Amino acid sequence: MWKYDRLAVSLWCICASMNNSIFVAAAGSEEATKPTLDEPFQNSFESLSHFGCVTLFHRNGRVGCGTTERTVQTGSLKYLNQADDDSNTSKEPYVMVMEESDLTADNIDTVLSENENGLLQGILILNSTTEDMVLSPDAQSPQGKNTPSSGVFNSEYEWNPNGNGLINYDLYGTPMAYVRSAEVSDYVKSVSKENSQGNVDNIMAEFNYYMGPDNMDSTKCLSWKDTADDVWRPKCLPLGGTSVWGVAGSPTSSSQSGGRKLEDEEKNGRPVVMLATSIDATSMFHDASTGANSAASNILALLMAAKLLGANVDDQTLDGLNKRIAFGFFQGESYGFVGSRTFFRDVAYPGFECDESMTVPSVAKKEDSPSACLHPLRPSLGFQNLGEISGMIAVDQVGVLSTDQTLYAHNDGNDGSMGAFISKILQASSTDNFSVSESSVEGGDDYLYPPTPLSSLFQLSEGAVGGAVLAGYDDTYADKALYHSHLDSNQYRSINLDSVAAAATLLARSAVAAAYDDGSMDDDSLEAAVDYATNLIPELSADDETFVELSECLYAQGNCEMLKKYAAAERQRTEDETGVDLGYQTPLGSPPNYYVSVYDINNGQPFVQVGDSWYGSYTGEDYGKNDKDFFSMRPSVLESSIRGMLDDFIGRGSTSNGNGEDEDLISCKKSSSACSDVSYCSEDGDSAVCSGSGVCVCSRAHYHIALDEALEAAPMNSTGRFIISDDDEGVSAMYTEPYWSSSVGVRVYRDGGARAGKIALFSGLVVAATCFIVVQRLKQKMKKEKLY
């Protein structure tokens, strides 16, 4: 009989489950192509697909958005242009819905000023892009006066007249999100309008975006201790990553026959002219930092300049020039020039010093491995051999032009300076279809070059070392630059690939010309230098196969095979050197996202393994006692790909045998061990690696930390722990990103009110009673049949 007991119980459970299925059925019937909240208990926007505006702390406070408490902030949707005139006296919490074009400082100021009663719970920005938008949330003087970075770049010059400064607003208590889907945005717009007019049941938005308490800054969150046990548990991480640099030509410790013969001391002491750019971008919504003009175009132009140089000028020729040519790809430039300032401070201003007891081989079991420093931790000290930097050519925003077929050269305006000379070289190096004009901006106290890595070099050297900026703008950024906006993408407005290719040509030629000059910097030497460079470097076409493939990666498909290939080769190289596979790197994404990210072991923070432990910095005495001890780091896919390509592009110059013939490049499939005996990288100080293109090339590129100069990894601690350096001068922005909340998000739903709850309760009772009656009758019938 127990079988029939189970049958009755099962029937009861089935009936009970119907009680729930009535209310979830609607969720499965939603139309995938037409979002709606019109169905009962619809959950289309249970987790709204969005880009969030998050909080950043800095030395003196915070910027960005977030809720005031760990609990959610919820309000009914109100459309900006139809919100009640007396919304500030409304008794109901609300969320303001705004068009993309309405995201201005004036509108945000108005919304905040009308929130005297504190009922504003958040802001939703709709994806409603129009062709005439010139949105830029950055300051009109980017990183200049009245911004957190003013201590390192206190310029008042307004390069960005379209900037509204929202990126530097402290919106504590006001979470904000950008709705990714245009279709969902249209629906949210329509229901928020109806909401505003009171024509529909309340449509609600719920924000879960706690980013830490009020009155917080980077110093406090980095040193945070829990009150319960007084244990150090930081609540934020610095912004940072990994910069890449390299030098074309033979390593400083090697010598070659042929060409212009130089003694090693003379060769090693040659000054350096550096080509440099930033590789990051930002926006009001960090995960939508597409940076097509402000980052991708810079990277593409400089990498292709390196390819032009490496493909057309061999090491013997480079070694015979009066200056060496270096490349710098600097990370974290959007947040106080983090990458370039750290690099130039380490190289010369004032110069990095590692105590002799802290200087060790980067791989303990390989005594000939590059030197590293245990504390302050540097995984490589190769930058100490760079030499004196005599000048820089920076590149900025060359994908969107202010004037058709014209690029501009910016310099410090001082006649006779290296910057003025490089500017003249750029102007004299025009291509067939693009010319270079001198910027019309006059030098002055408020003019410190456009914000680029050159700004760092000029500031840190106290004006002793300058250069020029090759840019797509004259006195102000182009109207369609969309500087540091989520709309700075090739999909919204097309990047001028011809101008990027022209910029690559100009950079390569100008670097050779500047390196060729003997220091006289007069008109005769200018003409000779430009002619020499033009004859060596051909013009790059925008149809070049590598250019086309790389542009697709950087502008559209950041998860492309090309970047994966080079990143995989760099990962294998690290494993070959250390014996440890560090795993996958952070991808660039599709579409690409150039936000710098937090600085931790997964995003560029170097570490040292001592025994079985990993440290962000080490002051003990046990390194090297275990032959498995080593230094390493895990850069992002973008950073490692840049290093791999830079090696590949400028690491082929040693294949010339001195008789006008080139040796064939040796093929390699995966490991650099196949490249250990190649003849063209056999000079002292030279080594070969397996490149992402599958050939052995000579190593020319290096990583360098990109961490705010005020910070250093805490010694004898794991990674992710940082302290203020004793050498902190109090000028850097010191940006950090909090992680108070383990989960954040936005939900949009229909609030049926008490009536919906009563209907649900009544329906449930009816279903439960019906099931109970059915079960009882079944039992009676079974008893009658003597089956129960």
Tab-separated table of C-alpha atoms in Angstrom, residues 335-692:
chain	number	residue	atom	x	y	z
A	335	TYR	CA	45.480	58.700	-14.769
A	336	GLY	CA	48.386	60.992	-14.020
A	337	PHE	CA	50.884	59.720	-16.625
A	338	VAL	CA	51.581	56.706	-14.406
A	339	GLY	CA	53.606	54.670	-16.920
A	340	SER	CA	55.817	57.417	-18.339
A	341	ARG	CA	56.534	59.093	-14.987
A	342	THR	CA	57.548	55.800	-13.375
A	343	PHE	CA	59.790	54.991	-16.333
A	344	PHE	CA	61.556	58.344	-16.567
A	345	ARG	CA	61.955	58.571	-12.795
A	346	ASP	CA	63.626	55.150	-12.858
A	347	VAL	CA	65.816	55.983	-15.872
A	348	ALA	CA	67.133	59.390	-14.832
A	349	TYR	CA	64.933	61.688	-12.753
A	350	PRO	CA	66.352	60.990	-10.210
A	351	GLY	CA	67.210	57.436	-11.319
A	352	PHE	CA	66.409	54.095	-9.701
A	353	GLU	CA	68.846	52.711	-7.158
A	354	CYS	CA	68.817	49.137	-5.947
A	355	ASP	CA	70.946	48.217	-2.964
A	356	GLU	CA	73.690	45.775	-3.905
A	357	SER	CA	72.294	43.196	-1.512
A	358	MET	CA	68.927	43.443	-3.251
A	359	THR	CA	70.318	43.022	-6.788
A	360	VAL	CA	69.988	39.398	-7.906
A	361	PRO	CA	69.581	37.301	-11.080
A	362	SER	CA	65.956	37.360	-12.218
A	363	VAL	CA	66.043	33.547	-12.421
A	364	ALA	CA	68.018	32.134	-9.503
A	365	LYS	CA	69.286	29.044	-11.308
A	366	LYS	CA	70.564	31.143	-14.234
A	367	GLU	CA	73.399	33.355	-13.062
A	368	ASP	CA	73.526	35.041	-16.475
A	369	SER	CA	69.831	35.998	-16.422
A	370	PRO	CA	69.044	39.744	-16.399
A	371	SER	CA	69.490	41.502	-13.071
A	372	ALA	CA	66.432	42.274	-10.942
A	373	CYS	CA	65.815	44.114	-7.671
A	374	LEU	CA	64.100	42.454	-4.707
A	375	HIS	CA	63.057	45.752	-3.065
A	376	PRO	CA	61.682	48.024	-4.362
A	377	LEU	CA	60.822	45.209	-6.722
A	378	ARG	CA	61.863	45.528	-10.361
A	379	PRO	CA	61.780	42.315	-12.428
A	380	SER	CA	64.447	43.763	-14.751
A	381	LEU	CA	67.053	46.509	-14.430
A	382	GLY	CA	67.668	46.771	-18.169
A	383	PHE	CA	66.343	50.330	-18.187
A	384	GLN	CA	69.518	51.424	-16.382
A	385	ASN	CA	71.422	50.865	-19.642
A	386	LEU	CA	69.181	53.094	-21.747
A	387	GLY	CA	71.400	56.158	-21.536
A	388	GLU	CA	70.666	59.864	-21.771
A	389	ILE	CA	67.446	60.814	-23.510
A	390	SER	CA	68.064	63.834	-25.727
A	391	GLY	CA	64.536	64.255	-27.049
A	392	MET	CA	61.167	62.650	-27.739
A	393	ILE	CA	58.643	62.408	-30.534
A	394	ALA	CA	55.243	61.613	-29.046
A	395	VAL	CA	52.189	60.685	-31.109
A	396	ASP	CA	48.627	61.557	-30.175
A	397	GLN	CA	45.172	61.189	-31.760
A	398	VAL	CA	46.215	60.838	-35.400
A	399	GLY	CA	43.086	58.937	-36.453
A	400	VAL	CA	40.720	61.938	-36.434
A	401	LEU	CA	42.024	65.135	-37.999
A	402	SER	CA	41.063	68.745	-37.390
A	403	THR	CA	42.148	69.607	-40.944
A	404	ASP	CA	41.960	67.259	-43.924
A	405	GLN	CA	45.285	65.652	-44.851
A	406	THR	CA	47.157	67.717	-42.256
A	407	LEU	CA	48.944	66.638	-39.114
A	408	TYR	CA	50.452	69.070	-36.621
A	409	ALA	CA	53.775	69.306	-34.806
A	410	HIS	CA	53.707	70.752	-31.277
A	411	ASN	CA	56.905	71.879	-29.562
A	412	ASP	CA	57.959	74.088	-26.663
A	413	GLY	CA	58.386	77.154	-28.896
A	414	ASN	CA	62.028	77.683	-27.920
A	415	ASP	CA	64.143	78.304	-30.997
A	416	GLY	CA	67.295	76.241	-31.035
A	417	SER	CA	65.914	73.572	-28.738
A	418	MET	CA	65.745	69.884	-29.577
A	419	GLY	CA	61.953	70.177	-29.600
A	420	ALA	CA	62.019	72.937	-32.204
A	421	PHE	CA	64.454	70.934	-34.338
A	422	ILE	CA	62.349	67.768	-34.189
A	423	SER	CA	59.288	69.848	-35.072
A	424	LYS	CA	61.107	71.110	-38.169
A	425	ILE	CA	62.051	67.540	-39.072
A	426	LEU	CA	58.394	66.474	-38.860
A	427	GLN	CA	57.305	69.393	-41.043
A	428	ALA	CA	59.948	68.571	-43.643
A	429	SER	CA	59.065	64.865	-43.743
A	430	SER	CA	55.605	65.128	-45.305
A	431	THR	CA	54.258	62.148	-47.259
A	432	ASP	CA	52.645	62.183	-50.710
A	433	ASN	CA	49.159	62.905	-49.367
A	434	PHE	CA	49.710	64.353	-45.894
A	435	SER	CA	51.613	67.388	-44.756
A	436	VAL	CA	52.745	68.480	-41.299
A	437	SER	CA	52.161	72.041	-40.110
A	438	GLU	CA	53.518	73.715	-37.035
A	439	SER	CA	50.936	74.121	-34.317
A	440	SER	CA	49.553	77.627	-33.954
A	441	VAL	CA	49.641	77.374	-30.155
A	442	GLU	CA	52.126	79.796	-28.648
A	443	GLY	CA	54.248	78.702	-25.717
A	444	GLY	CA	53.499	80.114	-22.299
A	445	ASP	CA	53.142	79.331	-18.636
A	446	ASP	CA	49.891	77.442	-19.226
A	447	TYR	CA	51.299	75.461	-22.185
A	448	LEU	CA	53.169	72.297	-21.243
A	449	TYR	CA	52.739	70.360	-24.494
A	450	PRO	CA	49.529	68.412	-25.105
A	451	PRO	CA	49.084	65.768	-22.376
A	452	THR	CA	51.335	62.947	-23.628
A	453	PRO	CA	54.385	61.047	-22.313
A	454	LEU	CA	56.429	64.054	-23.450
A	455	SER	CA	54.725	66.032	-20.677
A	456	SER	CA	56.299	63.671	-18.133
A	457	LEU	CA	59.775	63.933	-19.643
A	458	PHE	CA	59.605	67.719	-19.860
A	459	GLN	CA	58.313	68.108	-16.290
A	460	LEU	CA	60.672	65.642	-14.632
A	461	SER	CA	63.716	67.028	-16.436
A	462	GLU	CA	62.595	70.538	-15.383
A	463	GLY	CA	62.492	71.605	-19.004
A	464	ALA	CA	65.975	70.346	-19.865
A	465	VAL	CA	64.692	67.660	-22.254
A	466	GLY	CA	61.887	68.331	-24.688
A	467	GLY	CA	60.699	67.203	-28.058
A	468	ALA	CA	57.637	67.403	-30.266
A	469	VAL	CA	54.169	65.877	-30.447
A	470	LEU	CA	52.822	64.640	-33.782
A	471	ALA	CA	49.051	65.057	-33.483
A	472	GLY	CA	45.855	65.140	-35.505
A	473	TYR	CA	44.866	68.511	-34.024
A	474	ASP	CA	46.171	72.072	-33.954
A	475	ASP	CA	45.196	74.336	-31.046
A	476	THR	CA	42.327	72.134	-29.795
A	477	TYR	CA	41.251	68.520	-30.170
A	478	ALA	CA	39.176	67.741	-33.256
A	479	ASP	CA	35.406	68.095	-32.796
A	480	LYS	CA	34.913	64.414	-33.552
A	481	ALA	CA	37.767	63.325	-31.299
A	482	LEU	CA	35.217	62.327	-28.617
A	483	TYR	CA	38.106	62.408	-26.197
A	484	HIS	CA	37.805	59.834	-23.406
A	485	SER	CA	34.200	59.127	-24.340
A	486	HIS	CA	32.546	55.723	-24.673
A	487	LEU	CA	31.733	56.872	-28.220
A	488	ASP	CA	35.406	57.036	-29.249
A	489	SER	CA	35.022	54.008	-31.487
A	490	ASN	CA	35.527	53.192	-35.137
A	491	GLN	CA	31.916	52.022	-35.259
A	492	TYR	CA	30.503	55.430	-34.301
A	493	ARG	CA	32.725	57.528	-36.584
A	494	SER	CA	35.367	56.164	-38.916
A	495	ILE	CA	39.042	56.411	-38.115
A	496	ASN	CA	41.151	57.838	-40.943
A	497	LEU	CA	43.459	54.910	-41.589
A	498	ASP	CA	45.357	56.833	-44.245
A	499	SER	CA	46.349	59.463	-41.690
A	500	VAL	CA	47.448	56.766	-39.217
A	501	ALA	CA	49.626	55.156	-41.904
A	502	ALA	CA	51.064	58.582	-42.777
A	503	ALA	CA	51.819	59.183	-39.090
A	504	ALA	CA	53.713	55.880	-38.927
A	505	THR	CA	55.842	56.953	-41.897
A	506	LEU	CA	56.517	60.359	-40.382
A	507	LEU	CA	57.482	58.873	-37.014
A	508	ALA	CA	59.963	56.414	-38.531
A	509	ARG	CA	61.549	58.987	-40.831
A	510	SER	CA	61.733	61.668	-38.161
A	511	ALA	CA	63.360	59.291	-35.675
A	512	VAL	CA	66.056	58.361	-38.193
A	513	ALA	CA	66.601	62.014	-39.123
A	514	ALA	CA	66.883	63.085	-35.485
A	515	ALA	CA	69.302	60.234	-34.797
A	516	TYR	CA	71.364	61.079	-37.904
A	517	ASP	CA	71.932	64.727	-36.947
A	518	ASP	CA	75.338	65.379	-35.392
A	519	GLY	CA	74.023	67.911	-32.924
A	520	SER	CA	74.406	71.058	-35.008
A	521	MET	CA	70.624	71.315	-35.582
A	522	ASP	CA	71.006	73.961	-38.311
A	523	ASP	CA	69.210	74.241	-41.650
A	524	ASP	CA	71.926	72.396	-43.579
A	525	SER	CA	71.970	69.459	-41.180
A	526	LEU	CA	68.151	69.459	-41.183
A	527	GLU	CA	67.978	69.033	-44.946
A	528	ALA	CA	70.662	66.355	-44.956
A	529	ALA	CA	69.017	64.437	-42.137
A	530	VAL	CA	65.556	64.511	-43.730
A	531	ASP	CA	66.906	63.422	-47.127
A	532	TYR	CA	68.833	60.581	-45.516
A	533	ALA	CA	65.749	59.339	-43.639
A	534	THR	CA	63.402	59.694	-46.603
A	535	ASN	CA	65.711	57.594	-48.776
A	536	LEU	CA	65.839	54.869	-46.112
A	537	ILE	CA	62.174	54.703	-45.066
A	538	PRO	CA	59.509	54.109	-47.745
A	539	GLU	CA	55.979	55.407	-47.311
A	540	LEU	CA	53.583	53.033	-45.589
A	541	SER	CA	50.329	52.252	-47.366
A	542	ALA	CA	47.071	51.804	-45.480
A	543	ASP	CA	46.676	48.642	-47.592
A	544	ASP	CA	49.772	47.062	-46.053
A	545	GLU	CA	48.842	43.547	-44.927
A	546	THR	CA	50.170	43.882	-41.375
A	547	PHE	CA	48.630	47.338	-41.016
A	548	VAL	CA	45.202	46.093	-42.093
A	549	GLU	CA	45.275	43.052	-39.796
A	550	LEU	CA	46.524	44.993	-36.790
A	551	SER	CA	44.019	47.810	-37.299
A	552	GLU	CA	41.154	45.312	-37.236
A	553	CYS	CA	42.460	43.976	-33.920
A	554	LEU	CA	42.916	47.360	-32.266
A	555	TYR	CA	39.706	49.008	-33.491
A	556	ALA	CA	37.189	46.168	-33.584
A	557	GLN	CA	38.241	42.626	-32.660
A	558	GLY	CA	40.520	42.790	-29.646
A	559	ASN	CA	40.321	39.010	-29.303
A	560	CYS	CA	41.774	38.543	-32.781
A	561	GLU	CA	44.168	35.767	-33.734
A	562	MET	CA	47.064	38.162	-34.284
A	563	LEU	CA	47.080	39.406	-30.695
A	564	LYS	CA	46.421	35.913	-29.361
A	565	LYS	CA	49.375	34.587	-31.331
A	566	TYR	CA	51.842	37.162	-30.022
A	567	ALA	CA	50.495	36.929	-26.458
A	568	ALA	CA	50.811	33.138	-26.544
A	569	ALA	CA	54.425	33.434	-27.693
A	570	GLU	CA	55.193	35.802	-24.815
A	571	ARG	CA	53.521	33.444	-22.358
A	572	GLN	CA	55.639	30.585	-23.666
A	573	ARG	CA	58.749	32.765	-23.439
A	574	THR	CA	58.037	33.398	-19.750
A	575	GLU	CA	57.620	29.667	-19.163
A	576	ASP	CA	60.893	28.960	-20.984
A	577	GLU	CA	62.693	31.478	-18.770
A	578	THR	CA	61.173	30.548	-15.403
A	579	GLY	CA	59.774	27.044	-15.815
A	580	VAL	CA	56.327	28.259	-14.743
A	581	ASP	CA	53.263	28.793	-16.938
A	582	LEU	CA	51.375	31.779	-15.522
A	583	GLY	CA	48.232	31.058	-17.521
A	584	TYR	CA	45.976	33.251	-19.595
A	585	GLN	CA	46.382	37.009	-19.668
A	586	THR	CA	43.601	39.592	-19.455
A	587	PRO	CA	42.153	39.955	-22.985
A	588	LEU	CA	41.650	43.241	-24.808
A	589	GLY	CA	38.043	42.313	-25.571
A	590	SER	CA	35.756	42.695	-28.556
A	591	PRO	CA	35.088	45.535	-28.957
A	592	PRO	CA	38.423	46.522	-27.421
A	593	ASN	CA	38.531	48.143	-23.991
A	594	TYR	CA	41.617	50.270	-23.219
A	595	TYR	CA	40.873	51.031	-19.566
A	596	VAL	CA	44.081	50.582	-17.588
A	597	SER	CA	42.543	48.269	-14.942
A	598	VAL	CA	43.697	47.595	-11.393
A	599	TYR	CA	47.295	46.670	-10.608
A	600	ASP	CA	47.474	43.164	-9.225
A	601	ILE	CA	49.033	39.820	-10.042
A	602	ASN	CA	46.553	39.277	-12.876
A	603	ASN	CA	47.190	42.698	-14.392
A	604	GLY	CA	50.912	43.346	-14.515
A	605	GLN	CA	52.093	43.478	-10.906
A	606	PRO	CA	55.465	41.720	-10.847
A	607	PHE	CA	56.289	39.247	-8.102
A	608	VAL	CA	59.195	37.208	-6.843
A	609	GLN	CA	58.925	33.564	-5.873
A	610	VAL	CA	61.029	32.627	-2.868
A	611	GLY	CA	60.633	29.001	-1.889
A	612	ASP	CA	56.929	28.261	-2.235
A	613	SER	CA	55.707	31.837	-1.668
A	614	TRP	CA	55.093	34.766	-3.994
A	615	TYR	CA	55.885	38.286	-2.792
A	616	GLY	CA	55.138	41.720	-4.200
A	617	SER	CA	58.491	42.805	-2.746
A	618	TYR	CA	61.084	40.956	-0.688
A	619	THR	CA	63.566	42.039	1.972
A	620	GLY	CA	64.510	38.617	3.337
A	621	GLU	CA	67.681	36.636	2.763
A	622	ASP	CA	66.395	33.388	1.267
A	623	TYR	CA	66.186	34.259	-2.436
A	624	GLY	CA	68.366	31.902	-4.429
A	625	LYS	CA	68.498	29.149	-1.815
A	626	ASN	CA	65.941	27.317	-3.929
A	627	ASP	CA	66.854	27.012	-7.595
A	628	LYS	CA	63.175	27.493	-8.467
A	629	ASP	CA	63.201	31.092	-7.227
A	630	PHE	CA	62.455	33.655	-9.940
A	631	PHE	CA	60.876	36.999	-10.846
A	632	SER	CA	57.956	37.253	-13.230
A	633	MET	CA	54.790	39.135	-14.155
A	634	ARG	CA	51.585	38.579	-16.088
A	635	PRO	CA	50.896	41.507	-18.453
A	636	SER	CA	47.637	41.813	-20.366
A	637	VAL	CA	47.198	40.454	-23.878
A	638	LEU	CA	47.614	43.982	-25.251
A	639	GLU	CA	50.812	44.662	-23.302
A	640	SER	CA	52.414	41.308	-24.061
A	641	SER	CA	51.412	41.548	-27.726
A	642	ILE	CA	53.030	44.971	-28.005
A	643	ARG	CA	56.260	43.593	-26.546
A	644	GLY	CA	56.140	40.598	-28.876
A	645	MET	CA	55.521	42.712	-31.968
A	646	LEU	CA	58.181	45.245	-30.996
A	647	ASP	CA	60.703	42.411	-30.709
A	648	ASP	CA	59.531	40.999	-34.033
A	649	PHE	CA	59.634	44.332	-35.860
A	650	ILE	CA	62.978	45.742	-34.651
A	651	GLY	CA	64.685	42.448	-33.768
A	652	ARG	CA	65.551	41.389	-37.304
A	653	GLY	CA	68.279	43.934	-38.023
A	654	SER	CA	71.144	41.671	-36.955
A	655	THR	CA	70.538	39.280	-39.858
A	656	SER	CA	72.812	41.391	-42.060
A	657	ASN	CA	76.188	39.659	-42.316
A	658	GLY	CA	78.125	42.805	-43.215
A	659	ASN	CA	78.492	41.864	-46.889
A	660	GLY	CA	75.208	43.344	-48.024
A	661	GLU	CA	73.439	40.017	-47.629
A	662	ASP	CA	70.857	38.929	-45.101
A	663	GLU	CA	70.825	35.583	-43.336
A	664	ASP	CA	67.583	33.645	-43.471
A	665	LEU	CA	65.504	33.877	-40.304
A	666	ILE	CA	65.305	30.593	-38.422
A	667	SER	CA	61.796	29.210	-37.977
A	668	CYS	CA	60.452	28.233	-34.563
A	669	LYS	CA	57.149	26.677	-33.604
A	670	LYS	CA	56.697	27.402	-29.937
A	671	SER	CA	59.629	27.380	-27.560
A	672	SER	CA	62.497	29.862	-27.685
A	673	SER	CA	64.875	26.937	-27.128
A	674	ALA	CA	64.871	26.492	-30.905
A	675	CYS	CA	66.454	29.943	-31.141
A	676	SER	CA	69.336	29.391	-28.707
A	677	ASP	CA	72.028	28.948	-31.349
A	678	VAL	CA	70.998	31.333	-34.115
A	679	SER	CA	74.065	33.046	-35.539
A	680	TYR	CA	72.503	36.485	-36.026
A	681	CYS	CA	71.876	37.001	-32.295
A	682	SER	CA	75.229	35.719	-31.061
A	683	GLU	CA	76.913	38.967	-30.024
A	684	ASP	CA	77.645	39.633	-26.359
A	685	GLY	CA	74.494	40.759	-24.578
A	686	ASP	CA	72.250	39.578	-27.419
A	687	SER	CA	69.719	36.757	-27.294
A	688	ALA	CA	67.077	35.306	-29.570
A	689	VAL	CA	63.433	34.583	-28.850
A	690	CYS	CA	60.658	32.858	-30.749
A	691	SER	CA	58.296	35.554	-32.023
A	692	GLY	CA	54.576	35.362	-32.591
